[in-house]
XYZ file of C-alpha atoms in Angstrom:
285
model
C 0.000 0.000 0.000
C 1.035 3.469 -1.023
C 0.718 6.487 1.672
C -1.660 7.853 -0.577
C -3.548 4.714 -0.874
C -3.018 4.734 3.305
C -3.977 8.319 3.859
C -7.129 7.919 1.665
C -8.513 5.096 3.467
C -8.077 7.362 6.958
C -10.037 9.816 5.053
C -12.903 7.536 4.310
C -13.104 6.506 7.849
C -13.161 10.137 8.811
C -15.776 11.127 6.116
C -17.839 8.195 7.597
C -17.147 10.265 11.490
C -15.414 6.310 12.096
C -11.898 7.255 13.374
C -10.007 4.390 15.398
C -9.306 5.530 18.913
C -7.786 3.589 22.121
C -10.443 2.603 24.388
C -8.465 5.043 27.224
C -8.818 7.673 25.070
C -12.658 7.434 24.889
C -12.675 7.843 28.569
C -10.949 11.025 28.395
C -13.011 12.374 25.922
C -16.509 11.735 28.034
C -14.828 13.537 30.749
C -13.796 16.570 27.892
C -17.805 16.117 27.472
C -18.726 16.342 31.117
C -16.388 19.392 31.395
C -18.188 21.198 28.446
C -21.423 20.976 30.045
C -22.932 24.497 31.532
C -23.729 22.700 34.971
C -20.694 20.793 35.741
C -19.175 23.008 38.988
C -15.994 23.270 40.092
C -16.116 20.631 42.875
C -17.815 18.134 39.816
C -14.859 18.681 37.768
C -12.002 17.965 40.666
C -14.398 14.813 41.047
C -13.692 14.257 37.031
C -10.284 14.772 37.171
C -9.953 12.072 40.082
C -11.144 9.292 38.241
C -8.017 10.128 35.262
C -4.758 9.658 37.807
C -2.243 10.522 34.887
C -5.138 13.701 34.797
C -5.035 14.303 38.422
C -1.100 14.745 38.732
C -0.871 16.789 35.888
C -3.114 19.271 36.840
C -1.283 19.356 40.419
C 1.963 20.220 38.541
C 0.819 22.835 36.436
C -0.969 24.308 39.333
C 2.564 24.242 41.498
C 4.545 25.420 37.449
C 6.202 28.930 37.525
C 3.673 29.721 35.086
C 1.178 29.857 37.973
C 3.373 31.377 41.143
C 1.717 34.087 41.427
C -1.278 31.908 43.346
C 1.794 30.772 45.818
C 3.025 27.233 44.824
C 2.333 24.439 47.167
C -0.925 23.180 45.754
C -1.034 19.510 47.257
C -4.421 18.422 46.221
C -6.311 18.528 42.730
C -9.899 20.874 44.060
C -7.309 23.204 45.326
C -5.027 22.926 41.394
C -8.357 22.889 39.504
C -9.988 26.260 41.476
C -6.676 27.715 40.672
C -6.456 27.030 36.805
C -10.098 27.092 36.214
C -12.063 25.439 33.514
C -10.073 26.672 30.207
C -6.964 25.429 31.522
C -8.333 21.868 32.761
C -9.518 21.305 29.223
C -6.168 22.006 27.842
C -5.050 19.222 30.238
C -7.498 16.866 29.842
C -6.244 17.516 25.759
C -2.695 16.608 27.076
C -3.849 13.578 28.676
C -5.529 12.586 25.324
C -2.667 13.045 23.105
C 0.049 11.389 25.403
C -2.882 8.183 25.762
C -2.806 7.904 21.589
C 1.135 7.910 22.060
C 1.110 5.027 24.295
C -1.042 2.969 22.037
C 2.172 3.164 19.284
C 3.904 -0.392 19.594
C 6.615 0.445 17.264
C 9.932 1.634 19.092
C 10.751 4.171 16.387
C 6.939 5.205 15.789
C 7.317 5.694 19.654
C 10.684 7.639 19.433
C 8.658 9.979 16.795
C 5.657 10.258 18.849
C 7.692 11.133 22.512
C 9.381 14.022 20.039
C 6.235 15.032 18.284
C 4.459 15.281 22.308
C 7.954 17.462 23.407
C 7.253 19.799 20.454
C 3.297 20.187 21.184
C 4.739 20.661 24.811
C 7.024 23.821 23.815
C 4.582 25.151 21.445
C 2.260 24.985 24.087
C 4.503 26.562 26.706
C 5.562 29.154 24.370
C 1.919 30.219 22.938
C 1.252 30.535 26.202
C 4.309 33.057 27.191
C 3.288 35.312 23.359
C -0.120 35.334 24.190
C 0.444 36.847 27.347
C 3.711 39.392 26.424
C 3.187 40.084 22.515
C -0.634 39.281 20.894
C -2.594 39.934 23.916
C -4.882 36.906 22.779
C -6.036 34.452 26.120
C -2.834 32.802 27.655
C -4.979 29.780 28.643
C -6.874 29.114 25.336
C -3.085 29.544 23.589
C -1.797 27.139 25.693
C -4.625 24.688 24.737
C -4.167 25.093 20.706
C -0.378 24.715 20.972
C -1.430 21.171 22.914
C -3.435 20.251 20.272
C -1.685 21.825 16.890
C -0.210 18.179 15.979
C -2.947 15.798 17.307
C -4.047 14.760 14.007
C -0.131 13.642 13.611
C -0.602 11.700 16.856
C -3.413 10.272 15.906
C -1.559 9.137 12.320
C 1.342 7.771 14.227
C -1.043 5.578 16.470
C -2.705 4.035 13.366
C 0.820 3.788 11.679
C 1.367 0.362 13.185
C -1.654 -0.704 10.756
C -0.790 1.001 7.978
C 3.413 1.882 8.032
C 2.814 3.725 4.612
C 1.325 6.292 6.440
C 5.403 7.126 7.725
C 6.841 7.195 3.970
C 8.037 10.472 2.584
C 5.677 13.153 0.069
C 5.756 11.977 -3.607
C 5.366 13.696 -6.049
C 2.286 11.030 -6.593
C 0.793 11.924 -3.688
C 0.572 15.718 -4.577
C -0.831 15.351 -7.906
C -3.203 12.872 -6.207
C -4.845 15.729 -4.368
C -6.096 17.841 -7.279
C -6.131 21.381 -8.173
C -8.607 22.439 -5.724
C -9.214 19.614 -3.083
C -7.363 19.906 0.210
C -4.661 17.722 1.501
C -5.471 14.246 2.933
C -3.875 15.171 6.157
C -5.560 18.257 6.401
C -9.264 16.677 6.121
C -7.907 14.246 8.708
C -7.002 16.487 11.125
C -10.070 18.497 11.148
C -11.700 15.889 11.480
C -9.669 14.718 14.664
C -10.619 17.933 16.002
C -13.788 17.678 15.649
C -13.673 14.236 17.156
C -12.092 16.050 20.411
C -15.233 18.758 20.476
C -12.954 21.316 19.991
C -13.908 25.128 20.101
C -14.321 26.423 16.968
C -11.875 29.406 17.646
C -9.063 26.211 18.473
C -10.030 25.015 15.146
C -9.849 28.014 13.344
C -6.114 28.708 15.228
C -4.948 25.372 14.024
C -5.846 25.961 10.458
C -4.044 28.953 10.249
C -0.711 26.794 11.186
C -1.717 24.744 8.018
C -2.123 27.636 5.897
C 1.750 28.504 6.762
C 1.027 32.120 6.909
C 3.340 34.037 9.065
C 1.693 37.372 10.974
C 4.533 39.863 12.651
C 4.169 40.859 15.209
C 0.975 38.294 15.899
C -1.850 39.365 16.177
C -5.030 36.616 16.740
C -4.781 32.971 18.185
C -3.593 31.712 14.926
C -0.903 34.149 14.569
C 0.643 33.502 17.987
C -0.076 29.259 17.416
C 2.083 30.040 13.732
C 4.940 31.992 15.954
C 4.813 29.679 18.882
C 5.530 26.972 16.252
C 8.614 28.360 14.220
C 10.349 29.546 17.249
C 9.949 26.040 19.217
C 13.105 24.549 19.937
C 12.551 21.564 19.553
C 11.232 20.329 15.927
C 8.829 18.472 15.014
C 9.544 14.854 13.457
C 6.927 15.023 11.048
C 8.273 18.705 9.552
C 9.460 17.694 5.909
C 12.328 19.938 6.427
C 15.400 19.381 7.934
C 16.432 20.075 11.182
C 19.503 22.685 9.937
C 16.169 24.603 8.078
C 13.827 24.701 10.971
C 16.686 25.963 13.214
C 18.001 28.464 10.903
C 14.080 29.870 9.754
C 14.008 30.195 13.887
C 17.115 32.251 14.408
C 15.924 34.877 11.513
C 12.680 35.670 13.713
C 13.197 38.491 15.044
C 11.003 42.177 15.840
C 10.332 45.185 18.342
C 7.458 44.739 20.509
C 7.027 47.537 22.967
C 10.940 48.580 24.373
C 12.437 45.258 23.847
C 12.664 42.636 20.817
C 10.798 39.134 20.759
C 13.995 37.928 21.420
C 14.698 40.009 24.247
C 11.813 38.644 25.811
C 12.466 34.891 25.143
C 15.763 35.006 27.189
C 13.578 36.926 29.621
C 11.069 34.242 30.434
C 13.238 31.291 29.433
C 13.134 29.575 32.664
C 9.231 30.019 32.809
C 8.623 28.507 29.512
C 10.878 25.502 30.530
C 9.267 24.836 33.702
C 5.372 24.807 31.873
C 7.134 22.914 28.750
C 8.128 20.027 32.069
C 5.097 20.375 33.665
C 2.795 19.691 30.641
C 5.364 16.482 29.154
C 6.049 14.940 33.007
């Protein structure tokens, strides 16, 4: 089987609203569910987040992450970590939680390499949207945070089925391209919306996630997309399924550069390195 012939059989599934997922990652999407609804409270959702433990102690970190020391540090229980981040932010978790859960269903030790690299990236996107949203586009930190989580889900969700269908991992031909007609969109792209969709995703984290698949660059940002698109080019670490080279995605990075208020963009990365790492650990431990 080609990757085309791979790709369009994903689509068909999708088309049909039949994508594959692990049976743990069905039980983190009813609690995304329970979370959405108007009349779940605060003391309903610490309840949620109980039954997930892999849930539970990442909320507890992010809670305790530099990110959030201006409510103290020292959270020790999850009611206490969820009243502190609030709703927003335990969605972006509960996200998290989903995307790691399709990485542990890869069986394949390099489709797992891949996938732990692919879940550091979303990580640092995440950690960084989060930081650009707050000091540059003046777009919500917390709902930032949440699209860089999910920016590469549909290439989790790829990898995880990649143990079926290997094709899926084989380089772009030139095939494959002409395959997708003049004015159709990309396999991959019809995928991932529809992995979005399959996640009950806002329509504004949608709509930020498709701007990173247009590839339009916005300086300085501006909306949700914009900052997703910067967060993206300036993460350190790349991700695996990036057609370019390493040497490319480094170099594109270095060039990024502009004033925003007294300082450059750079000027304010060194500034808030250390909080950016501690959220990137927080959101991968």
């Amino acid at each position: 089987m080609k990757k085309s012939e791979a790709l369009k059989s994903i689509v068909v599934e999708a088309n049909q609203g039949e994508l594959i997922f692990p049976t743990n990652v069905n039980a983190s999407l009813k609690i995304q569910q329970l979370l959405d609804d108007p009349n779940c409270s605060l003391e309903d959702a610490a309840k949620l987040t109980l039954t997930e433990p892999l849930l539970a102690s990442r909320v507890v970190a992010i809670a305790n992450s530099v990110a959030y020391s201006r409510f103290g540090g020292g959270v020790t229980n999850v009611r206490t970590a969820v009243t502190i981040l609030g709703f927003s932010t335990l969605r972006s978790i509960v996200a998290s939680v989903v995307v790691r859960q399709l990485s542990c269903a890869i069986s394949d030790p390099v489709l797992r390499q891949k996938a732990h690299q692919l879940w550091e990236h979303s990580a640092h996107v995440a950690a960084l949207a989060h930081l650009l949203a707050r000091k540059v586009s003046n777009t919500d930190p917390e709902t930032a945070m949440f699209a860089g989580i999910v920016h590469e889900v549909s290439g989790f969700y790829l990898l995880s089925r990649a143990d079926q269908l290997p094709a899926l991992m084989e380089p772009n031909t030139s095939e494959d391209t002409d395959n997708e007609g003049e004015f159709s969109e990309p396999d991959e792209v019809v995928i991932g919306r529809a992995v979005l969709k399959k996640l009950m995703l806002p329509k504004r984290i949608i709509t930020a996630v498709e701007a990173l698949w247009s590839g339009v660059r916005v300086m300085p940002p501006e909306t949700l997309g914009d900052t997703l698109v910067l967060a993206n080019d300036l993460a350190s670490v790349p991700s695996p399924l990036d057609i370019r080279s390493e040497a490319t995605i480094r170099h594109a990075a270095s060039e990024i550069d502009f004033l925003v208020g007294d300082g450059t963009i750079h000027h304010i990365l060194e500034e808030s390195d250390k909080e950016v790492k501690a959220l990137t650990i927080s959101l991968m431990t």
